Each structure stands twice: as C-alpha cells, then as structure tokens.
PDB file of C-alpha atoms in Angstrom:
ATOM      1  CA  MET A  24      -1.766 -23.255  17.818  1.00  0.00           C
ATOM      2  CA  PRO A  25      -4.656 -21.110  18.654  1.00  0.00           C
ATOM      3  CA  ILE A  26      -6.260 -21.336  21.913  1.00  0.00           C
ATOM      4  CA  ASP A  27     -10.368 -21.097  21.054  1.00  0.00           C
ATOM      5  CA  LYS A  28     -13.591 -22.541  22.802  1.00  0.00           C
ATOM      6  CA  HIS A  29     -13.376 -25.502  20.590  1.00  0.00           C
ATOM      7  CA  THR A  30     -10.109 -26.647  22.055  1.00  0.00           C
ATOM      8  CA  GLY A  31     -10.234 -30.761  23.307  1.00  0.00           C
ATOM      9  CA  GLU A  32     -10.695 -34.028  21.969  1.00  0.00           C
ATOM     10  CA  PHE A  33     -13.775 -36.273  22.610  1.00  0.00           C
ATOM     11  CA  ILE A  34     -12.790 -39.243  22.783  1.00  0.00           C
ATOM     12  CA  ASP A  35     -14.702 -43.378  23.631  1.00  0.00           C
ATOM     13  CA  LEU A  36     -14.664 -45.039  26.786  1.00  0.00           C
ATOM     14  CA  THR A  37     -12.217 -47.287  25.432  1.00  0.00           C
ATOM     15  CA  GLU A  38      -9.491 -44.554  25.230  1.00  0.00           C
ATOM     16  CA  ALA A  39     -10.637 -43.028  28.555  1.00  0.00           C
ATOM     17  CA  LYS A  40      -9.666 -46.895  30.591  1.00  0.00           C
ATOM     18  CA  GLU A  41      -6.600 -46.553  28.758  1.00  0.00           C
ATOM     19  CA  LEU A  42      -5.240 -43.205  30.526  1.00  0.00           C
ATOM     20  CA  THR A  43      -7.389 -43.291  33.312  1.00  0.00           C
ATOM     21  CA  ASN A  44      -5.504 -46.679  34.280  1.00  0.00           C
ATOM     22  CA  ALA A  45      -2.119 -46.037  32.945  1.00  0.00           C
ATOM     23  CA  TYR A  46      -2.032 -43.088  34.814  1.00  0.00           C
ATOM     24  CA  GLN A  47      -2.878 -44.815  38.439  1.00  0.00           C
ATOM     25  CA  ALA A  48      -0.923 -47.601  37.375  1.00  0.00           C
ATOM     26  CA  ALA A  49       2.389 -44.647  36.559  1.00  0.00           C
ATOM     27  CA  PHE A  50       1.360 -43.315  40.217  1.00  0.00           C
ATOM     28  CA  PRO A  51      -0.366 -45.207  42.766  1.00  0.00           C
ATOM     29  CA  ASN A  52       0.092 -42.480  45.592  1.00  0.00           C
ATOM     30  CA  GLU A  53      -1.333 -40.147  43.564  1.00  0.00           C
ATOM     31  CA  PRO A  54      -5.139 -39.067  42.989  1.00  0.00           C
ATOM     32  CA  LYS A  55      -7.108 -40.453  41.324  1.00  0.00           C
ATOM     33  CA  CYS A  56      -9.215 -37.262  40.345  1.00  0.00           C
ATOM     34  CA  PHE A  57     -11.089 -34.086  42.184  1.00  0.00           C
ATOM     35  CA  PHE A  58     -14.495 -33.937  42.148  1.00  0.00           C
ATOM     36  CA  PHE A  59     -15.936 -30.012  41.582  1.00  0.00           C
ATOM     37  CA  GLY A  60     -20.256 -29.182  41.897  1.00  0.00           C
ATOM     38  CA  SER A  61     -21.530 -28.370  38.316  1.00  0.00           C
ATOM     39  CA  GLU A  62     -22.654 -24.762  39.945  1.00  0.00           C
ATOM     40  CA  LYS A  63     -19.502 -23.719  40.497  1.00  0.00           C
ATOM     41  CA  LEU A  64     -18.080 -24.732  37.117  1.00  0.00           C
ATOM     42  CA  GLN A  65     -20.833 -22.643  35.705  1.00  0.00           C
ATOM     43  CA  SER A  66     -19.796 -20.105  37.974  1.00  0.00           C
ATOM     44  CA  VAL A  67     -16.447 -20.081  36.404  1.00  0.00           C
ATOM     45  CA  ILE A  68     -16.807 -20.415  32.950  1.00  0.00           C
ATOM     46  CA  GLY A  69     -19.963 -18.331  32.714  1.00  0.00           C
ATOM     47  CA  GLN A  70     -17.769 -14.766  33.489  1.00  0.00           C
ATOM     48  CA  ASP A  71     -18.129 -12.370  30.912  1.00  0.00           C
ATOM     49  CA  GLY A  72     -15.108 -13.363  27.812  1.00  0.00           C
ATOM     50  CA  CYS A  73     -14.666 -16.151  29.279  1.00  0.00           C
ATOM     51  CA  ILE A  74     -13.648 -19.068  26.824  1.00  0.00           C
ATOM     52  CA  GLY A  75     -12.791 -22.531  28.665  1.00  0.00           C
ATOM     53  CA  LEU A  76     -11.373 -23.718  31.776  1.00  0.00           C
ATOM     54  CA  ARG A  77      -7.372 -23.789  33.022  1.00  0.00           C
ATOM     55  CA  MET A  78      -6.592 -26.944  35.780  1.00  0.00           C
ATOM     56  CA  TYR A  79      -3.505 -26.573  37.696  1.00  0.00           C
ATOM     57  CA  ARG A  80      -1.964 -28.811  40.363  1.00  0.00           C
ATOM     58  CA  GLY A  81      -1.995 -27.099  43.784  1.00  0.00           C
ATOM     59  CA  PHE A  82      -0.585 -28.949  47.013  1.00  0.00           C
ATOM     60  CA  ASP A  83      -2.414 -27.486  50.321  1.00  0.00           C
ATOM     61  CA  VAL A  84       0.497 -27.457  52.727  1.00  0.00           C
ATOM     62  CA  VAL A  85      -1.811 -26.318  55.509  1.00  0.00           C
ATOM     63  CA  ARG A  86      -3.774 -29.231  54.990  1.00  0.00           C
ATOM     64  CA  ASN A  87      -0.652 -31.402  53.422  1.00  0.00           C
ATOM     65  CA  GLU A  88      -3.242 -32.538  50.339  1.00  0.00           C
ATOM     66  CA  GLN A  89      -3.259 -32.106  46.715  1.00  0.00           C
ATOM     67  CA  ASN A  90      -6.874 -30.103  45.089  1.00  0.00           C
ATOM     68  CA  VAL A  91      -6.559 -28.089  41.588  1.00  0.00           C
ATOM     69  CA  VAL A  92      -6.931 -24.924  40.504  1.00  0.00           C
ATOM     70  CA  ILE A  93     -10.031 -23.883  38.223  1.00  0.00           C
ATOM     71  CA  VAL A  94      -9.402 -20.539  36.376  1.00  0.00           C
ATOM     72  CA  GLY A  95     -11.639 -18.700  33.097  1.00  0.00           C
ATOM     73  CA  VAL A  96      -9.380 -18.469  30.232  1.00  0.00           C
ATOM     74  CA  ASP A  97     -10.364 -15.640  28.032  1.00  0.00           C
ATOM     75  CA  ALA A  98      -9.973 -15.632  24.259  1.00  0.00           C
ATOM     76  CA  ASN A  99      -6.216 -14.643  24.116  1.00  0.00           C
ATOM     77  CA  GLY A 100      -5.713 -17.408  26.239  1.00  0.00           C
ATOM     78  CA  ASN A 101      -4.695 -15.270  29.130  1.00  0.00           C
ATOM     79  CA  ASP A 102      -5.967 -16.596  32.622  1.00  0.00           C
ATOM     80  CA  MET A 103      -8.805 -14.614  34.179  1.00  0.00           C
ATOM     81  CA  THR A 104      -6.941 -14.571  37.582  1.00  0.00           C
ATOM     82  CA  ASP A 105      -8.869 -11.179  38.905  1.00  0.00           C
ATOM     83  CA  GLY A 106     -12.285 -13.758  38.282  1.00  0.00           C
ATOM     84  CA  LEU A 107     -13.595 -16.511  40.019  1.00  0.00           C
ATOM     85  CA  LEU A 108     -10.434 -19.016  40.497  1.00  0.00           C
ATOM     86  CA  LEU A 109     -12.140 -22.328  42.853  1.00  0.00           C
ATOM     87  CA  ASP A 110     -10.858 -24.694  44.473  1.00  0.00           C
ATOM     88  CA  ARG A 111     -10.838 -27.196  47.048  1.00  0.00           C
ATOM     89  CA  GLY A 112     -12.587 -30.231  45.182  1.00  0.00           C
ATOM     90  CA  ARG A 113     -13.715 -33.347  46.754  1.00  0.00           C
ATOM     91  CA  MET A 114     -10.633 -35.979  46.009  1.00  0.00           C
ATOM     92  CA  CYS A 115     -10.607 -39.365  45.128  1.00  0.00           C
ATOM     93  CA  PRO A 116      -9.807 -41.233  47.045  1.00  0.00           C
ATOM     94  CA  THR A 117     -11.967 -40.678  49.077  1.00  0.00           C
ATOM     95  CA  ASP A 118     -14.768 -39.332  47.346  1.00  0.00           C
ATOM     96  CA  CYS A 119     -14.582 -42.054  44.668  1.00  0.00           C
ATOM     97  CA  ASP A 120     -17.029 -43.236  42.444  1.00  0.00           C
ATOM     98  CA  SER A 121     -16.187 -47.522  43.584  1.00  0.00           C
ATOM     99  CA  VAL A 122     -17.918 -48.548  39.832  1.00  0.00           C
ATOM    100  CA  SER A 123     -16.739 -46.056  37.480  1.00  0.00           C
ATOM    101  CA  PRO A 124     -14.608 -48.526  34.762  1.00  0.00           C
ATOM    102  CA  LEU A 125     -12.682 -45.311  35.462  1.00  0.00           C
ATOM    103  CA  ASN A 126     -11.259 -46.241  39.116  1.00  0.00           C
ATOM    104  CA  GLN A 127      -9.806 -49.268  38.126  1.00  0.00           C
TER     105      GLN A 127
END
C-alpha cells in the first residue's frame, strides 16, 4: 500500500473509546497518552516535503520513562531524520484529562 498524505482513518468516539479503553485494560502500567503542543507538531509537519508523521515509542534510560519520538515522513515513505525530531511530550499519567472518555 503506497504511503501518502491521506493515510489514516477518522473514527467516531465510540470506536476511539473501545480502542483506548482496551489498551488501558491490557496494559495498565503503560502510559495512556502523550501531549505535544500544536506549534511543535506544525513545525515538524511544515517541513519541505513532509506529507505526514511517524511516531516511534522511545525510552529515556536517564529519566527512566517512556515517550514518543515524532519524525516527519516524505512522499517516498522515508523518515526525515535530517529534519526536526520531536520528543518529551507530557505523559499521562500524570498530565491527563481526567474527564475524557478516552481516559478510563
């Protein structure tokens, strides 16, 4: 399947709740989510030739915590590793939306 800027599917809240709740039940000790600010995300996706984002799970051995490394992806499906790389999002738990149906 070719990679393009239309990759991904929008889902409704019911499916999103099913997915996130199932993950949280299966992996209760794992982070639920990570928050990244829109300016940082737009900087990555706004790079010349960037058609999307790839998110890698990462582990900081110094901080002893998980996070996500975000990299731009070009039209050939290649990580834009010479460009901006984003990390150190705010992790839930501790930085969570306590009333979100996605955080149960």
